[in-house]
Amino acid sequence: MAHDSHNLAIFRGRLKFKNTISKIWGVFIVLSIVTAIEVILGMFRPEILVRTTFLSLHLLNWIFILLTIVKAYYITWDFMHMRDESKGLRRVTVWSGVFLICYLVALILIEGDYVYEVLSNGHIKTGF
Amino acid sequence: MEATVVQTGTEGKTWGGGTSPFKAKYGKMMMWFFILSDSLTFSGFLASYGLMRFKFADSWPIPDEVFNHVPFLHDVEAPMYFVAFMTFILIFSSVTMVLAVDAGSRMKRNQVAMYMFLTLLGGFIFIGSQAWEWATFIKGTYGAVETNNREILQFVDTEGKRVAVADFVAESSVPRVEHERNVGVWYKGEPKFHTGMAMQDVIAGFKANENVLVRIQEKDEYGQHIILSRDESIKKLENDGKEVVLGANLIRNEYGHPVFADFFFFITGFHGVHVSIGLMLNIIVFANVLIGTYERRGHYRMVEKVGLYWHFVDLVWVFVFTFFYLV
């Protein structure tokens, strides 16, 4: 913890905190609000969002994934202090992770969709 | 020697051997690289879970129907509440952890100890909640019938509310004789008999209860499981029904596809192992804070490193929460 110069602003500098402790509580409030939105949406599942699909996934699921990434960002950037690390460390860890995960997920989900197509349109119906 | 020194103009920006790479201490940097590799492991698991969901896109169990129990509240359908509570607990223990790291950077030993204790408390509540969640999942609520090609048939009344198998089926009327070594030619032991309900009892009980219908795994275009008509239900049970399934294990479960329970056990279990390891590390750090090891060392970097791991556990849970309970 040699660096005493914590970056105290979140939301691209729009929200600035006095000290590190108030920033930690501020980020906790942000995370709680995002989780609360997720839980409320998960309980009520608004019809419009479930019926509308975008890229073969309905809108509600896109919202959930987006909010999850927002939460992941604040946990990494403020709780794990990624905001205060040097640019090099940030890129080495976050960029490699994000790139590899996107690649893996894209390939595997395309494969899953293909298997679904085979099961619903091919000769094999079920049972494996 | 001085003649061989070459100035590249990048001093202080890249690692020249003398200073720490990325201006980060060795331990912290290695913790980051471990977290990177571990997050790839978890995304491998979650991606394969995604593959199975895409494969069975129109017959996957609806999470709200599976995870809708709250401790001490029986027969109350409360989807999301308990997992939301677990998520808040874990986020909160992350907050106390980062407060401990912050107090450590200011060398406030008592504050570090207090926040570490709160973090441990949160971790134990979380792991206890997860154990309860597992126990409920394994025990099951309604039961179902498995068919010959491993479909799951659940039961609903005419209003679409779930009906437990035990509510309309009497205990087995067929006496069951245990298979023994002296009778069998190729004796391999008997598979565990799940319930006292044989398939013919289920069919008899089903026929006797006019208002019970069969619900199959396949979903309609609104994402709801299709409910068969009375005639179709009886036909389905008589033709395909194989045995009664109560609760969940790795081979079969009452909620739907076997892989659903397999992934649930595997991914939340792997995450639970991470939480347990985090708790052990936290206990070690907490003890060291109490006996003043870091005070003598002059810095609380160990709290920061273990803190990174603890936040990572929280980070993974955020994704598990989304993909198991929300999506």
CSV table of C-alpha atoms in Angstrom, one decimal:
chain,number,residue,atom,x,y,z
A,1,MET,CA,0.0,0.0,0.0
A,2,ALA,CA,2.8,2.4,-0.9
A,3,HIS,CA,0.5,4.5,-3.0
A,4,ASP,CA,-1.4,7.0,-0.9
A,5,SER,CA,-2.7,8.7,-4.0
A,6,HIS,CA,-6.0,6.9,-4.4
A,7,ASN,CA,-8.1,8.1,-7.3
A,8,LEU,CA,-11.2,9.2,-5.5
A,9,ALA,CA,-13.5,9.8,-8.4
A,10,ILE,CA,-16.0,7.4,-10.0
A,11,PHE,CA,-18.4,7.9,-12.9
A,12,ARG,CA,-15.6,9.4,-15.0
A,13,GLY,CA,-14.9,12.1,-12.4
A,14,ARG,CA,-18.5,13.1,-12.0
A,15,LEU,CA,-18.7,11.8,-8.5
A,16,LYS,CA,-15.8,12.7,-6.2
A,17,PHE,CA,-15.3,11.5,-2.7
A,18,LYS,CA,-13.5,13.2,0.2
A,19,ASN,CA,-11.4,10.2,1.3
A,20,THR,CA,-11.0,6.6,0.6
A,21,ILE,CA,-13.5,5.4,3.3
A,22,SER,CA,-16.3,7.5,1.9
A,23,LYS,CA,-15.5,6.3,-1.5
A,24,ILE,CA,-15.7,2.6,-0.4
A,25,TRP,CA,-19.2,3.2,1.0
A,26,GLY,CA,-20.1,5.2,-2.1
A,27,VAL,CA,-19.1,2.2,-4.3
A,28,PHE,CA,-21.0,-0.1,-2.0
A,29,ILE,CA,-24.2,2.0,-2.5
A,30,VAL,CA,-23.7,1.9,-6.3
A,31,LEU,CA,-23.3,-1.9,-6.2
A,32,SER,CA,-26.3,-2.3,-3.9
A,33,ILE,CA,-28.5,-0.2,-6.2
A,34,VAL,CA,-27.4,-2.3,-9.2
A,35,THR,CA,-28.1,-5.5,-7.4
A,36,ALA,CA,-31.5,-4.2,-6.2
A,37,ILE,CA,-32.4,-3.4,-9.8
A,38,GLU,CA,-31.4,-6.9,-10.9
A,39,VAL,CA,-33.4,-8.5,-8.1
A,40,ILE,CA,-36.5,-6.4,-8.8
A,41,LEU,CA,-36.3,-7.1,-12.6
A,42,GLY,CA,-35.8,-10.8,-11.8
A,43,MET,CA,-38.9,-10.9,-9.6
A,44,PHE,CA,-41.2,-9.1,-11.9
A,45,ARG,CA,-39.8,-10.0,-15.3
A,46,PRO,CA,-41.6,-7.3,-17.3
A,47,GLU,CA,-43.4,-8.8,-20.3
A,48,ILE,CA,-42.1,-6.3,-22.8
A,49,LEU,CA,-38.5,-7.1,-21.9
A,50,VAL,CA,-39.0,-10.8,-22.1
A,51,ARG,CA,-40.9,-10.8,-25.4
A,52,THR,CA,-38.4,-8.5,-27.2
A,53,THR,CA,-35.3,-10.3,-28.4
A,54,PHE,CA,-32.0,-8.9,-29.6
A,55,LEU,CA,-29.3,-11.2,-31.1
A,56,SER,CA,-31.3,-14.3,-30.1
A,57,LEU,CA,-31.4,-13.3,-26.4
A,58,HIS,CA,-34.2,-11.5,-24.9
A,59,LEU,CA,-33.7,-7.9,-23.7
A,60,LEU,CA,-34.1,-8.7,-20.0
A,61,ASN,CA,-31.1,-11.1,-20.2
A,62,TRP,CA,-29.0,-8.4,-22.0
A,63,ILE,CA,-29.9,-6.0,-19.2
A,64,PHE,CA,-28.8,-8.6,-16.5
A,65,ILE,CA,-25.5,-9.3,-18.3
A,66,LEU,CA,-24.9,-5.5,-18.7
A,67,LEU,CA,-25.6,-4.8,-15.1
A,68,THR,CA,-23.3,-7.7,-14.1
A,69,ILE,CA,-20.5,-6.3,-16.1
A,70,VAL,CA,-21.1,-2.9,-14.4
A,71,LYS,CA,-20.8,-4.5,-11.0
A,72,ALA,CA,-17.7,-6.4,-12.0
A,73,TYR,CA,-16.2,-3.2,-13.2
A,74,TYR,CA,-16.7,-1.4,-9.9
A,75,ILE,CA,-15.5,-4.4,-7.8
A,76,THR,CA,-12.3,-4.6,-9.9
A,77,TRP,CA,-11.7,-0.9,-10.2
A,78,ASP,CA,-12.5,0.3,-6.7
A,79,PHE,CA,-12.4,-2.7,-4.3
A,80,MET,CA,-9.4,-4.3,-5.9
A,81,HIS,CA,-7.9,-0.9,-6.6
A,82,MET,CA,-7.4,-1.5,-10.3
A,83,ARG,CA,-8.0,2.2,-10.7
A,84,ASP,CA,-4.8,3.0,-8.9
A,85,GLU,CA,-2.6,0.4,-10.6
A,86,SER,CA,-0.2,1.3,-13.4
A,87,LYS,CA,-1.6,1.1,-16.9
A,88,GLY,CA,0.6,-1.8,-17.7
A,89,LEU,CA,-0.7,-4.1,-15.0
A,90,ARG,CA,-4.2,-3.1,-15.8
A,91,ARG,CA,-3.8,-4.0,-19.5
A,92,VAL,CA,-2.0,-7.2,-18.8
A,93,THR,CA,-4.7,-8.6,-16.6
A,94,VAL,CA,-7.9,-7.1,-17.7
A,95,TRP,CA,-7.3,-7.0,-21.5
A,96,SER,CA,-6.0,-10.6,-21.7
A,97,GLY,CA,-8.9,-11.8,-19.5
A,98,VAL,CA,-11.6,-10.0,-21.4
A,99,PHE,CA,-10.2,-11.0,-24.8
A,100,LEU,CA,-9.8,-14.7,-24.0
A,101,ILE,CA,-13.2,-14.9,-22.2
A,102,CYS,CA,-15.0,-13.2,-25.1
A,103,TYR,CA,-13.4,-15.5,-27.6
A,104,LEU,CA,-14.2,-18.6,-25.5
A,105,VAL,CA,-17.8,-17.7,-24.8
A,106,ALA,CA,-18.4,-16.7,-28.5
A,107,LEU,CA,-17.1,-20.0,-29.8
A,108,ILE,CA,-18.8,-22.2,-27.2
A,109,LEU,CA,-22.2,-20.5,-27.4
A,110,ILE,CA,-22.2,-20.7,-31.2
A,111,GLU,CA,-21.5,-24.4,-30.8
A,112,GLY,CA,-24.4,-24.7,-28.4
A,113,ASP,CA,-26.8,-23.0,-30.8
A,114,TYR,CA,-25.6,-25.4,-33.5
A,115,VAL,CA,-26.3,-28.4,-31.3
A,116,TYR,CA,-29.8,-27.0,-30.6
A,117,GLU,CA,-30.4,-26.7,-34.3
A,118,VAL,CA,-29.4,-30.3,-34.8
A,119,LEU,CA,-31.6,-31.5,-32.0
A,120,SER,CA,-34.7,-29.6,-33.2
A,121,ASN,CA,-34.3,-30.0,-37.0
A,122,GLY,CA,-32.2,-33.2,-37.3
A,123,HIS,CA,-33.1,-36.8,-36.9
A,124,ILE,CA,-31.9,-37.1,-33.3
A,125,LYS,CA,-34.6,-35.9,-31.0
A,126,THR,CA,-33.5,-36.4,-27.4
A,127,GLY,CA,-31.8,-38.8,-25.1
A,128,PHE,CA,-28.2,-37.7,-25.1
B,1,MET,CA,31.3,0.0,-16.8
B,2,GLU,CA,29.7,3.4,-17.1
B,3,ALA,CA,30.3,3.4,-20.8
B,4,THR,CA,28.0,0.4,-21.3
B,5,VAL,CA,25.0,2.1,-19.7
B,6,VAL,CA,22.5,3.0,-22.4
B,7,GLN,CA,19.8,5.5,-21.8
B,8,THR,CA,16.6,4.5,-23.6
B,9,GLY,CA,14.3,7.2,-22.4
B,10,THR,CA,12.0,4.7,-20.8
B,11,GLU,CA,13.4,4.8,-17.3
B,12,GLY,CA,10.7,4.7,-14.7
B,13,LYS,CA,8.1,3.6,-17.3
B,14,THR,CA,9.2,0.0,-17.9
B,15,TRP,CA,10.9,-2.6,-15.8
B,16,GLY,CA,14.6,-2.2,-15.9
B,17,GLY,CA,15.4,-4.8,-13.3
B,18,GLY,CA,15.8,-2.6,-10.3
B,19,THR,CA,12.3,-1.3,-9.7
B,20,SER,CA,9.2,-3.4,-9.4
B,21,PRO,CA,7.4,-4.2,-12.6
B,22,PHE,CA,4.3,-2.1,-13.1
B,23,LYS,CA,5.2,-0.4,-9.9
B,24,ALA,CA,3.5,-3.3,-8.1
B,25,LYS,CA,5.0,-5.5,-5.5
B,26,TYR,CA,5.8,-9.0,-6.5
B,27,GLY,CA,3.2,-10.7,-4.4
B,28,LYS,CA,0.4,-8.5,-5.5
B,29,MET,CA,1.3,-8.8,-9.2
B,30,MET,CA,1.4,-12.6,-8.9
B,31,MET,CA,-2.0,-12.6,-7.1
B,32,TRP,CA,-3.3,-10.6,-10.1
B,33,PHE,CA,-1.9,-13.2,-12.5
B,34,PHE,CA,-3.4,-16.0,-10.4
B,35,ILE,CA,-6.8,-14.2,-10.5
B,36,LEU,CA,-6.5,-13.9,-14.3
B,37,SER,CA,-6.0,-17.6,-14.7
B,38,ASP,CA,-8.7,-18.5,-12.2
B,39,SER,CA,-11.2,-16.2,-13.9
B,40,LEU,CA,-10.4,-18.1,-17.1
B,41,THR,CA,-11.2,-21.4,-15.3
B,42,PHE,CA,-14.5,-20.0,-14.1
B,43,SER,CA,-15.5,-18.6,-17.4
B,44,GLY,CA,-14.7,-22.0,-18.9
B,45,PHE,CA,-17.3,-23.5,-16.5
B,46,LEU,CA,-19.9,-20.8,-17.1
B,47,ALA,CA,-19.4,-21.0,-20.8
B,48,SER,CA,-20.0,-24.8,-20.8
B,49,TYR,CA,-23.1,-24.1,-18.7
B,50,GLY,CA,-24.1,-21.7,-21.4
B,51,LEU,CA,-23.5,-24.3,-24.1
B,52,MET,CA,-25.9,-26.6,-22.3
B,53,ARG,CA,-28.5,-23.9,-21.9
B,54,PHE,CA,-28.3,-23.1,-25.6
B,55,LYS,CA,-28.5,-26.7,-26.5
B,56,PHE,CA,-31.7,-27.2,-24.4
B,57,ALA,CA,-32.9,-23.7,-25.0
B,58,ASP,CA,-36.6,-24.6,-25.0
B,59,SER,CA,-36.6,-27.1,-22.2
B,60,TRP,CA,-34.3,-25.7,-19.5
B,61,PRO,CA,-35.7,-25.5,-15.9
B,62,ILE,CA,-37.0,-22.0,-14.9
B,63,PRO,CA,-34.7,-20.8,-12.1
B,64,ASP,CA,-37.5,-18.9,-10.3
B,65,GLU,CA,-39.3,-22.2,-9.8
B,66,VAL,CA,-36.3,-24.1,-8.5
B,67,PHE,CA,-34.7,-21.6,-6.2
B,68,ASN,CA,-37.7,-20.2,-4.4
B,69,HIS,CA,-37.2,-21.2,-0.8
B,70,VAL,CA,-36.3,-19.1,2.2
B,71,PRO,CA,-35.1,-20.6,5.5
B,72,PHE,CA,-37.8,-20.8,8.3
B,73,LEU,CA,-40.6,-20.0,5.7
B,74,HIS,CA,-42.1,-23.3,4.6
B,75,ASP,CA,-44.6,-23.4,1.7
B,76,VAL,CA,-43.9,-19.8,0.8
B,77,GLU,CA,-42.8,-19.3,-2.7
B,78,ALA,CA,-40.2,-16.5,-2.6
B,79,PRO,CA,-38.0,-16.6,-5.6
B,80,MET,CA,-34.8,-14.5,-5.5
B,81,TYR,CA,-35.0,-13.3,-1.9
B,82,PHE,CA,-32.6,-15.7,-0.4
B,83,VAL,CA,-30.0,-15.5,-3.2
B,84,ALA,CA,-30.3,-11.7,-3.1
B,85,PHE,CA,-29.5,-11.9,0.6
B,86,MET,CA,-26.5,-14.1,-0.1
B,87,THR,CA,-25.3,-11.6,-2.7
B,88,PHE,CA,-25.6,-8.7,-0.3
B,89,ILE,CA,-23.7,-10.6,2.4
B,90,LEU,CA,-20.9,-11.3,0.0
B,91,ILE,CA,-20.7,-7.7,-1.3
B,92,PHE,CA,-20.8,-6.5,2.3
B,93,SER,CA,-17.9,-8.7,3.3
B,94,SER,CA,-16.1,-7.3,0.3
B,95,VAL,CA,-16.7,-3.8,1.7
B,96,THR,CA,-15.3,-4.7,5.1
B,97,MET,CA,-12.3,-6.4,3.5
B,98,VAL,CA,-11.5,-3.2,1.5
B,99,LEU,CA,-12.0,-1.2,4.7
B,100,ALA,CA,-9.5,-3.5,6.4
B,101,VAL,CA,-7.0,-3.0,3.6
B,102,ASP,CA,-7.5,0.8,3.9
B,103,ALA,CA,-7.0,0.7,7.7
B,104,GLY,CA,-3.9,-1.4,7.1
B,105,SER,CA,-2.4,1.3,4.8
B,106,ARG,CA,-2.8,3.7,7.7
B,107,MET,CA,-1.3,1.1,10.1
B,108,LYS,CA,-4.4,1.0,12.3
B,109,ARG,CA,-4.1,-2.5,13.8
B,110,ASN,CA,-7.3,-2.5,15.8
B,111,GLN,CA,-9.4,-1.4,12.9
B,112,VAL,CA,-7.8,-4.0,10.6
B,113,ALA,CA,-8.6,-6.7,13.2
B,114,MET,CA,-12.2,-5.5,13.5
B,115,TYR,CA,-12.8,-5.3,9.8
B,116,MET,CA,-11.2,-8.7,9.2
B,117,PHE,CA,-13.5,-10.2,11.8
B,118,LEU,CA,-16.5,-8.7,10.1
B,119,THR,CA,-15.3,-10.1,6.7
B,120,LEU,CA,-14.9,-13.5,8.3
B,121,LEU,CA,-18.4,-13.3,9.7
B,122,GLY,CA,-19.8,-12.4,6.3
B,123,GLY,CA,-17.9,-15.3,4.7
B,124,PHE,CA,-19.2,-17.8,7.2
B,125,ILE,CA,-22.8,-16.6,6.8
B,126,PHE,CA,-22.4,-16.9,3.0
B,127,ILE,CA,-21.0,-20.4,3.1
B,128,GLY,CA,-23.7,-21.5,5.6
B,129,SER,CA,-26.4,-20.1,3.3
B,130,GLN,CA,-25.0,-22.0,0.4
B,131,ALA,CA,-25.0,-25.2,2.4
B,132,TRP,CA,-28.7,-24.6,3.2
B,133,GLU,CA,-29.3,-23.9,-0.5
B,134,TRP,CA,-27.6,-27.1,-1.4
B,135,ALA,CA,-29.5,-29.1,1.2
B,136,THR,CA,-32.9,-27.7,-0.1
B,137,PHE,CA,-31.9,-28.4,-3.7
B,138,ILE,CA,-30.9,-32.0,-2.9
B,139,LYS,CA,-34.0,-32.7,-0.8
B,140,GLY,CA,-36.3,-31.4,-3.5
B,141,THR,CA,-39.9,-30.2,-3.0
B,142,TYR,CA,-42.4,-31.8,-5.3
B,143,GLY,CA,-40.8,-34.8,-6.9
B,144,ALA,CA,-41.3,-35.8,-10.5
B,145,VAL,CA,-41.4,-38.8,-12.8
B,146,GLU,CA,-38.5,-39.7,-15.1
B,147,THR,CA,-39.3,-41.2,-18.5
B,148,ASN,CA,-37.4,-43.8,-20.4
B,149,ASN,CA,-35.5,-41.2,-22.4
B,150,ARG,CA,-34.7,-39.2,-19.3
B,151,GLU,CA,-37.3,-36.5,-19.6
B,152,ILE,CA,-38.8,-35.1,-16.4
B,153,LEU,CA,-42.5,-35.0,-16.0
B,154,GLN,CA,-43.8,-32.7,-13.3
B,155,PHE,CA,-47.3,-32.5,-11.9
B,156,VAL,CA,-49.6,-29.5,-11.7
B,157,ASP,CA,-53.3,-28.9,-10.9
B,158,THR,CA,-55.8,-27.5,-13.3
B,159,GLU,CA,-54.7,-23.9,-12.3
B,160,GLY,CA,-51.1,-24.6,-13.1
B,161,LYS,CA,-49.9,-24.8,-9.5
B,162,ARG,CA,-47.3,-27.5,-8.8
B,163,VAL,CA,-48.5,-30.7,-7.1
B,164,ALA,CA,-46.2,-32.9,-5.1
B,165,VAL,CA,-46.1,-36.6,-6.2
B,166,ALA,CA,-46.6,-37.7,-2.6
B,167,ASP,CA,-49.9,-35.8,-2.5
B,168,PHE,CA,-51.7,-38.0,-4.9
B,169,VAL,CA,-49.8,-41.2,-4.8
B,170,ALA,CA,-50.1,-43.7,-2.0
B,171,GLU,CA,-47.1,-45.5,-0.6
B,172,SER,CA,-46.2,-48.5,-2.6
B,173,SER,CA,-48.8,-51.3,-2.7
B,174,VAL,CA,-46.3,-53.5,-4.5
B,175,PRO,CA,-44.0,-55.3,-2.0
B,176,ARG,CA,-40.5,-54.9,-3.0
B,177,VAL,CA,-38.1,-57.9,-2.6
B,178,GLU,CA,-34.5,-57.0,-2.2
B,179,HIS,CA,-32.2,-58.7,-4.7
B,180,GLU,CA,-29.6,-60.9,-3.0
B,181,ARG,CA,-26.3,-62.5,-4.0
B,182,ASN,CA,-27.6,-66.1,-3.8
B,183,VAL,CA,-30.4,-65.4,-6.3
B,184,GLY,CA,-28.4,-63.6,-8.9
B,185,VAL,CA,-26.0,-65.0,-11.5
B,186,TRP,CA,-24.2,-61.7,-12.0
B,187,TYR,CA,-24.8,-59.9,-8.7
B,188,LYS,CA,-23.5,-56.3,-8.6
B,189,GLY,CA,-25.4,-55.0,-5.6
B,190,GLU,CA,-28.7,-53.3,-5.9
B,191,PRO,CA,-29.0,-49.6,-7.0
B,192,LYS,CA,-30.5,-47.5,-4.3
B,193,PHE,CA,-34.2,-47.5,-4.4
B,194,HIS,CA,-35.3,-43.9,-4.3
B,195,THR,CA,-38.8,-43.9,-3.0
B,196,GLY,CA,-41.5,-46.1,-1.8
B,197,MET,CA,-43.5,-45.2,-4.9
B,198,ALA,CA,-43.6,-47.6,-7.9
B,199,MET,CA,-44.6,-46.4,-11.3
B,200,GLN,CA,-47.9,-48.3,-11.2
B,201,ASP,CA,-48.8,-46.5,-8.0
B,202,VAL,CA,-48.2,-43.2,-9.7
B,203,ILE,CA,-50.4,-44.1,-12.6
B,204,ALA,CA,-53.1,-45.4,-10.3
B,205,GLY,CA,-52.9,-42.3,-8.1
B,206,PHE,CA,-52.9,-40.1,-11.1
B,207,LYS,CA,-56.0,-41.7,-12.6
B,208,ALA,CA,-57.8,-41.4,-9.2
B,209,ASN,CA,-57.1,-37.6,-9.0
B,210,GLU,CA,-59.1,-35.9,-11.8
B,211,ASN,CA,-57.5,-32.4,-11.3
B,212,VAL,CA,-53.8,-33.4,-11.7
B,213,LEU,CA,-52.0,-32.8,-15.0
B,214,VAL,CA,-48.6,-33.6,-16.4
B,215,ARG,CA,-46.2,-30.7,-17.2
B,216,ILE,CA,-43.4,-31.5,-19.6
B,217,GLN,CA,-39.9,-29.9,-19.9
B,218,GLU,CA,-40.6,-28.4,-23.3
B,219,LYS,CA,-41.6,-24.7,-23.2
B,220,ASP,CA,-44.1,-22.7,-25.3
B,221,GLU,CA,-43.2,-19.5,-27.0
B,222,TYR,CA,-43.6,-17.5,-23.7
B,223,GLY,CA,-41.0,-19.6,-21.9
B,224,GLN,CA,-43.5,-21.6,-19.8
B,225,HIS,CA,-43.5,-25.3,-19.6
B,226,ILE,CA,-46.2,-27.0,-21.6
B,227,ILE,CA,-49.0,-28.6,-19.7
B,228,LEU,CA,-50.6,-31.7,-21.3
B,229,SER,CA,-54.3,-32.4,-21.3
B,230,ARG,CA,-55.7,-35.1,-19.1
B,231,ASP,CA,-55.7,-37.8,-21.8
B,232,GLU,CA,-52.3,-36.9,-23.0
B,233,SER,CA,-51.0,-36.9,-19.5
B,234,ILE,CA,-52.2,-40.5,-18.8
B,235,LYS,CA,-50.9,-41.6,-22.1
B,236,LYS,CA,-47.5,-40.1,-21.5
B,237,LEU,CA,-47.2,-41.6,-18.0
B,238,GLU,CA,-48.3,-45.1,-19.1
B,239,ASN,CA,-46.1,-45.1,-22.2
B,240,ASP,CA,-42.9,-43.4,-21.0
B,241,GLY,CA,-42.9,-43.2,-17.2
B,242,LYS,CA,-40.1,-45.1,-15.6
B,243,GLU,CA,-39.6,-44.0,-12.0
B,244,VAL,CA,-40.2,-41.4,-9.4
B,245,VAL,CA,-37.5,-38.9,-8.7
B,246,LEU,CA,-37.3,-36.9,-5.5
B,247,GLY,CA,-34.8,-34.2,-5.1
B,248,ALA,CA,-31.5,-34.0,-7.0
B,249,ASN,CA,-28.2,-35.8,-7.3
B,250,LEU,CA,-25.6,-36.0,-10.0
B,251,ILE,CA,-27.5,-38.7,-12.0
B,252,ARG,CA,-31.1,-37.4,-12.0
B,253,ASN,CA,-33.0,-34.5,-10.5
B,254,GLU,CA,-36.7,-33.5,-10.3
B,255,TYR,CA,-36.1,-30.1,-11.8
B,256,GLY,CA,-35.2,-31.1,-15.4
B,257,HIS,CA,-32.1,-32.1,-17.3
B,258,PRO,CA,-29.5,-34.0,-15.3
B,259,VAL,CA,-26.8,-31.5,-16.4
B,260,PHE,CA,-28.8,-28.7,-14.7
B,261,ALA,CA,-28.1,-30.2,-11.3
B,262,ASP,CA,-24.6,-31.2,-12.4
B,263,PHE,CA,-23.6,-27.7,-13.3
B,264,PHE,CA,-25.3,-26.3,-10.2
B,265,PHE,CA,-23.3,-28.6,-8.0
B,266,PHE,CA,-20.1,-28.1,-9.9
B,267,ILE,CA,-20.0,-24.4,-10.3
B,268,THR,CA,-21.5,-23.3,-7.0
B,269,GLY,CA,-19.4,-26.0,-5.4
B,270,PHE,CA,-16.2,-24.8,-7.0
B,271,HIS,CA,-17.1,-21.3,-5.9
B,272,GLY,CA,-17.9,-22.6,-2.4
B,273,VAL,CA,-14.4,-24.2,-2.3
B,274,HIS,CA,-13.0,-20.8,-3.2
B,275,VAL,CA,-14.9,-19.1,-0.4
B,276,SER,CA,-13.6,-21.8,2.0
B,277,ILE,CA,-10.0,-21.2,0.9
B,278,GLY,CA,-10.6,-17.5,1.3
B,279,LEU,CA,-11.9,-18.0,4.8
B,280,MET,CA,-8.9,-20.0,5.7
B,281,LEU,CA,-6.6,-17.3,4.3
B,282,ASN,CA,-8.6,-14.7,6.2
B,283,ILE,CA,-8.3,-16.6,9.4
B,284,ILE,CA,-4.5,-16.8,9.0
B,285,VAL,CA,-4.3,-13.1,8.3
B,286,PHE,CA,-6.7,-12.2,11.1
B,287,ALA,CA,-4.5,-14.2,13.6
B,288,ASN,CA,-1.4,-12.5,12.3
B,289,VAL,CA,-3.0,-9.1,12.7
B,290,LEU,CA,-4.0,-10.0,16.3
B,291,ILE,CA,-0.5,-11.2,17.2
B,292,GLY,CA,1.0,-8.1,15.5
B,293,THR,CA,3.1,-9.8,12.8
B,294,TYR,CA,2.3,-7.1,10.2
B,295,GLU,CA,2.9,-4.4,12.8
B,296,ARG,CA,6.4,-5.7,13.3
B,297,ARG,CA,6.9,-6.2,9.5
B,298,GLY,CA,6.0,-2.5,9.0
B,299,HIS,CA,3.4,-3.0,6.4
B,300,TYR,CA,0.0,-4.7,5.8
B,301,ARG,CA,0.6,-5.9,2.3
B,302,MET,CA,-0.5,-9.4,3.2
B,303,VAL,CA,-4.0,-8.1,4.0
B,304,GLU,CA,-4.1,-6.4,0.6
B,305,LYS,CA,-3.1,-9.6,-1.3
B,306,VAL,CA,-5.6,-11.8,0.5
B,307,GLY,CA,-8.1,-9.0,0.1
B,308,LEU,CA,-7.6,-9.3,-3.7
B,309,TYR,CA,-8.5,-13.0,-3.6
B,310,TRP,CA,-11.5,-12.3,-1.4
B,311,HIS,CA,-12.8,-9.7,-3.9
B,312,PHE,CA,-12.3,-12.1,-6.7
B,313,VAL,CA,-14.5,-14.6,-4.9
B,314,ASP,CA,-17.2,-11.9,-4.8
B,315,LEU,CA,-16.6,-11.0,-8.4
B,316,VAL,CA,-17.2,-14.7,-9.4
B,317,TRP,CA,-20.4,-14.8,-7.4
B,318,VAL,CA,-21.7,-11.8,-9.2
B,319,PHE,CA,-21.5,-13.8,-12.4
B,320,VAL,CA,-22.8,-17.0,-10.9
B,321,PHE,CA,-25.7,-15.1,-9.5
B,322,THR,CA,-26.6,-13.7,-12.9
B,323,PHE,CA,-26.2,-16.9,-14.9
B,324,PHE,CA,-27.8,-19.3,-12.4
B,325,TYR,CA,-30.6,-17.3,-10.8
B,326,LEU,CA,-31.4,-14.4,-13.1
B,327,VAL,CA,-30.9,-15.2,-16.8
